[in-house]
């Protein structure tokens, strides 16, 4: 059993599937409770998929927010950098 969460490291969890199904808080709490164990397989790939999904959703929300502010006439101090995509290597480990 891992951290009293009711599952073992040999039983791969589907954190990403559960996150997409709406169990956002529970999934995040379980991943945090696993601590350093999420850095190793079999958890690493699944935890990384959850993080990528969080970033994908944040990107969508930021684009919506930016668009709505522009529609409302908000003037950004530096419009050319108000919303920019991350560099291609932004998520890579150094």
Backbone as numpy.savetxt, mean C-alpha at the origin, in Angstrom:
# Nx Ny Nz CAx CAy CAz Cx Cy Cz
2.32 -21.05 15.48 1.47 -19.86 15.48 2.36 -18.63 15.48
1.90 -17.60 14.81 2.67 -16.36 14.71 1.99 -15.29 15.54
2.71 -14.80 16.54 2.24 -13.67 17.33 0.82 -13.77 17.84
0.31 -14.98 18.07 -1.05 -15.14 18.56 -2.11 -14.78 17.54
-1.73 -14.77 16.25 -2.69 -14.38 15.23 -3.52 -15.54 14.70
-3.17 -16.77 15.12 -3.99 -17.90 14.73 -3.60 -18.55 13.43
-2.39 -18.34 12.94 -1.93 -19.04 11.76 -0.44 -19.23 11.84
0.06 -20.18 11.07 1.49 -20.47 11.11 2.15 -19.93 9.85
3.47 -19.85 9.90 4.23 -19.34 8.76 4.16 -20.30 7.58
3.80 -21.56 7.82 3.73 -22.53 6.74 2.40 -22.46 6.01
1.44 -21.76 6.57 0.15 -21.59 5.92 0.12 -20.20 5.29
0.42 -20.13 3.99 0.45 -18.80 3.38 -0.91 -18.12 3.45
-0.88 -16.89 3.89 -2.10 -16.10 3.99 -2.29 -15.35 2.69
-3.45 -14.97 2.43 -3.76 -14.18 1.24 -4.07 -12.76 1.68
-3.05 -12.09 2.21 -3.25 -10.72 2.69 -3.76 -9.81 1.58
-3.17 -9.92 0.41 -3.58 -9.06 -0.70 -5.03 -9.29 -1.07
-5.43 -10.56 -1.18 -6.82 -10.87 -1.49 -7.77 -10.31 -0.44
-7.39 -10.47 0.81 -8.22 -9.96 1.90 -8.27 -8.44 1.89
-7.14 -7.81 1.59 -7.11 -6.34 1.53 -8.06 -5.86 0.44
-8.00 -6.49 -0.71 -8.88 -6.09 -1.81 -10.35 -6.38 -1.51
-10.59 -7.33 -0.65 -11.96 -7.67 -0.26 -12.51 -6.72 0.80
-11.69 -5.76 1.25 -12.17 -4.76 2.18 -11.67 -4.89 3.61
-10.83 -5.87 3.88 -10.33 -6.07 5.23 -9.07 -5.24 5.47
-9.12 -3.97 5.13 -7.94 -3.10 5.16 -7.28 -3.02 6.54
-8.06 -2.70 7.53 -7.50 -2.50 8.88 -6.96 -3.82 9.43
-7.72 -4.88 9.31 -7.29 -6.18 9.85 -6.00 -6.64 9.19
-5.93 -6.52 7.87 -4.72 -6.94 7.15 -3.52 -6.13 7.60
-3.68 -4.82 7.67 -2.55 -3.98 8.06 -2.11 -4.29 9.48
-3.05 -4.49 10.39 -2.70 -4.82 11.77 -1.95 -6.15 11.85
-2.37 -7.13 11.07 -1.70 -8.42 11.08 -0.30 -8.32 10.50
-0.15 -7.57 9.44 1.19 -7.40 8.84 2.13 -6.70 9.82
1.63 -5.68 10.49 2.46 -4.98 11.48 2.83 -5.93 12.63
1.87 -6.72 13.08 2.12 -7.65 14.19 3.18 -8.69 13.82
3.31 -9.01 12.55 4.30 -9.99 12.11 5.72 -9.44 12.18
5.86 -8.13 12.26 7.17 -7.51 12.40 8.12 -7.87 11.26
9.34 -8.19 11.60 10.39 -8.48 10.61 10.08 -9.70 9.74
9.18 -10.56 10.19 8.86 -11.77 9.42 8.30 -11.45 8.04
7.71 -10.27 7.88 7.14 -9.92 6.57 8.22 -9.67 5.52
9.46 -9.58 5.95 10.56 -9.34 5.00 11.04 -10.62 4.33
10.55 -11.74 4.81 10.97 -13.04 4.26 9.79 -13.75 3.63
10.10 -14.57 2.62 9.05 -15.39 2.00 8.62 -16.46 3.01
7.40 -16.86 2.99 6.40 -16.62 1.94 5.60 -15.34 2.11
5.84 -14.58 3.17 5.05 -13.38 3.44 5.44 -12.18 2.59
6.70 -12.07 2.24 7.22 -10.87 1.57 6.44 -10.52 0.30
6.22 -11.48 -0.56 5.52 -11.21 -1.82 4.10 -10.71 -1.57
3.43 -11.33 -0.64 2.05 -10.94 -0.33 2.01 -9.56 0.31
2.92 -9.30 1.25 2.98 -7.99 1.90 3.31 -6.90 0.88
4.22 -7.20 -0.04 4.58 -6.24 -1.08 3.38 -5.95 -1.97
2.59 -6.97 -2.28 1.39 -6.76 -3.10 0.40 -5.85 -2.39
0.27 -6.00 -1.08 -0.61 -5.11 -0.30 -0.10 -3.68 -0.39
1.19 -3.48 -0.21 1.76 -2.13 -0.27 1.57 -1.51 -1.64
1.76 -2.29 -2.69 1.56 -1.77 -4.05 0.10 -1.37 -4.28
-0.82 -2.13 -3.71 -2.24 -1.80 -3.83 -2.55 -0.51 -3.08
-1.97 -0.33 -1.91 -2.17 0.90 -1.15 -1.68 2.09 -1.97
-0.52 1.96 -2.57 0.05 3.05 -3.38 -0.80 3.31 -4.62
-1.29 2.24 -5.24 -2.14 2.40 -6.42 -3.40 3.20 -6.07
-4.00 2.85 -4.95 -5.22 3.56 -4.52 -4.91 5.00 -4.14
-3.79 5.23 -3.48 -3.41 6.59 -3.12 -3.19 7.43 -4.37
-2.57 6.85 -5.38 -2.33 7.57 -6.64 -3.66 7.98 -7.28
-4.61 7.08 -7.30 -5.93 7.40 -7.86 -6.57 8.54 -7.07
-6.54 8.45 -5.75 -7.16 9.47 -4.91 -6.48 10.83 -5.07
-5.16 10.82 -5.18 -4.44 12.08 -5.38 -4.78 12.72 -6.72
-4.92 11.91 -7.75 -5.31 12.45 -9.07 -6.72 13.05 -9.03
-7.61 12.37 -8.34 -8.97 12.90 -8.19 -8.95 14.22 -7.43
-8.25 14.25 -6.31 -8.15 15.45 -5.50 -7.54 16.61 -6.29
-6.45 16.34 -6.98 -5.79 17.37 -7.79 -6.74 17.91 -8.85
-7.41 17.01 -9.56 -8.36 17.41 -10.60 -9.49 18.27 -10.05
-10.01 17.90 -8.91 -11.11 18.66 -8.31 -10.65 20.04 -7.86
-9.46 20.11 -7.32 -8.93 21.42 -6.92 -8.76 22.33 -8.13
-8.24 21.79 -9.21 -8.07 22.56 -10.44 -9.44 23.03 -10.95
-10.43 22.12 -10.96 -11.79 22.48 -11.40 -12.38 23.61 -10.56
-12.04 23.64 -9.29 -12.55 24.68 -8.39 -11.79 26.00 -8.52
-10.73 25.97 -9.34 -9.97 27.19 -9.56 -8.81 27.39 -8.62
-8.46 26.36 -7.87 -7.32 26.47 -6.97 -6.06 26.69 -7.78
-5.25 27.62 -7.34 -3.99 27.91 -8.02 -2.83 27.42 -7.17
-2.15 26.40 -7.65 -0.99 25.87 -6.95 0.17 26.84 -7.09
0.96 26.97 -6.05 2.12 27.85 -6.08 3.09 27.43 -7.18
3.25 26.13 -7.34 4.11 25.58 -8.39 3.32 24.50 -9.13
2.46 24.90 -10.06 1.57 23.94 -10.71 2.27 22.79 -11.42
3.47 23.04 -11.92 4.19 21.99 -12.66 4.68 20.85 -11.76
4.70 21.09 -10.47 5.12 20.03 -9.55 4.05 19.70 -8.51
2.84 20.19 -8.74 1.76 19.93 -7.78 1.39 18.45 -7.74
1.50 17.78 -8.86 1.22 16.34 -8.92 2.14 15.75 -9.98
3.11 15.00 -9.52 4.05 14.36 -10.45 4.14 12.88 -10.12
4.41 12.09 -11.15 4.58 10.66 -10.95 5.93 10.40 -10.30
6.00 9.32 -9.55 7.26 8.93 -8.94 8.22 8.46 -10.02
9.50 8.57 -9.75 10.51 8.09 -10.68 10.38 6.58 -10.85
10.83 6.06 -11.97 10.73 4.63 -12.26 11.38 3.76 -11.18
12.42 4.27 -10.55 13.14 3.48 -9.54 12.73 3.82 -8.10
11.62 4.52 -7.92 11.21 4.99 -6.60 11.02 3.86 -5.58
10.53 2.74 -5.98 10.24 1.67 -5.03 11.31 0.62 -4.92
12.40 0.80 -5.61 13.45 -0.23 -5.60 14.33 -0.11 -4.37
14.76 -1.25 -3.91 15.66 -1.28 -2.76 17.06 -0.90 -3.22
17.74 -0.15 -2.39 19.07 0.33 -2.73 20.08 -0.67 -2.42
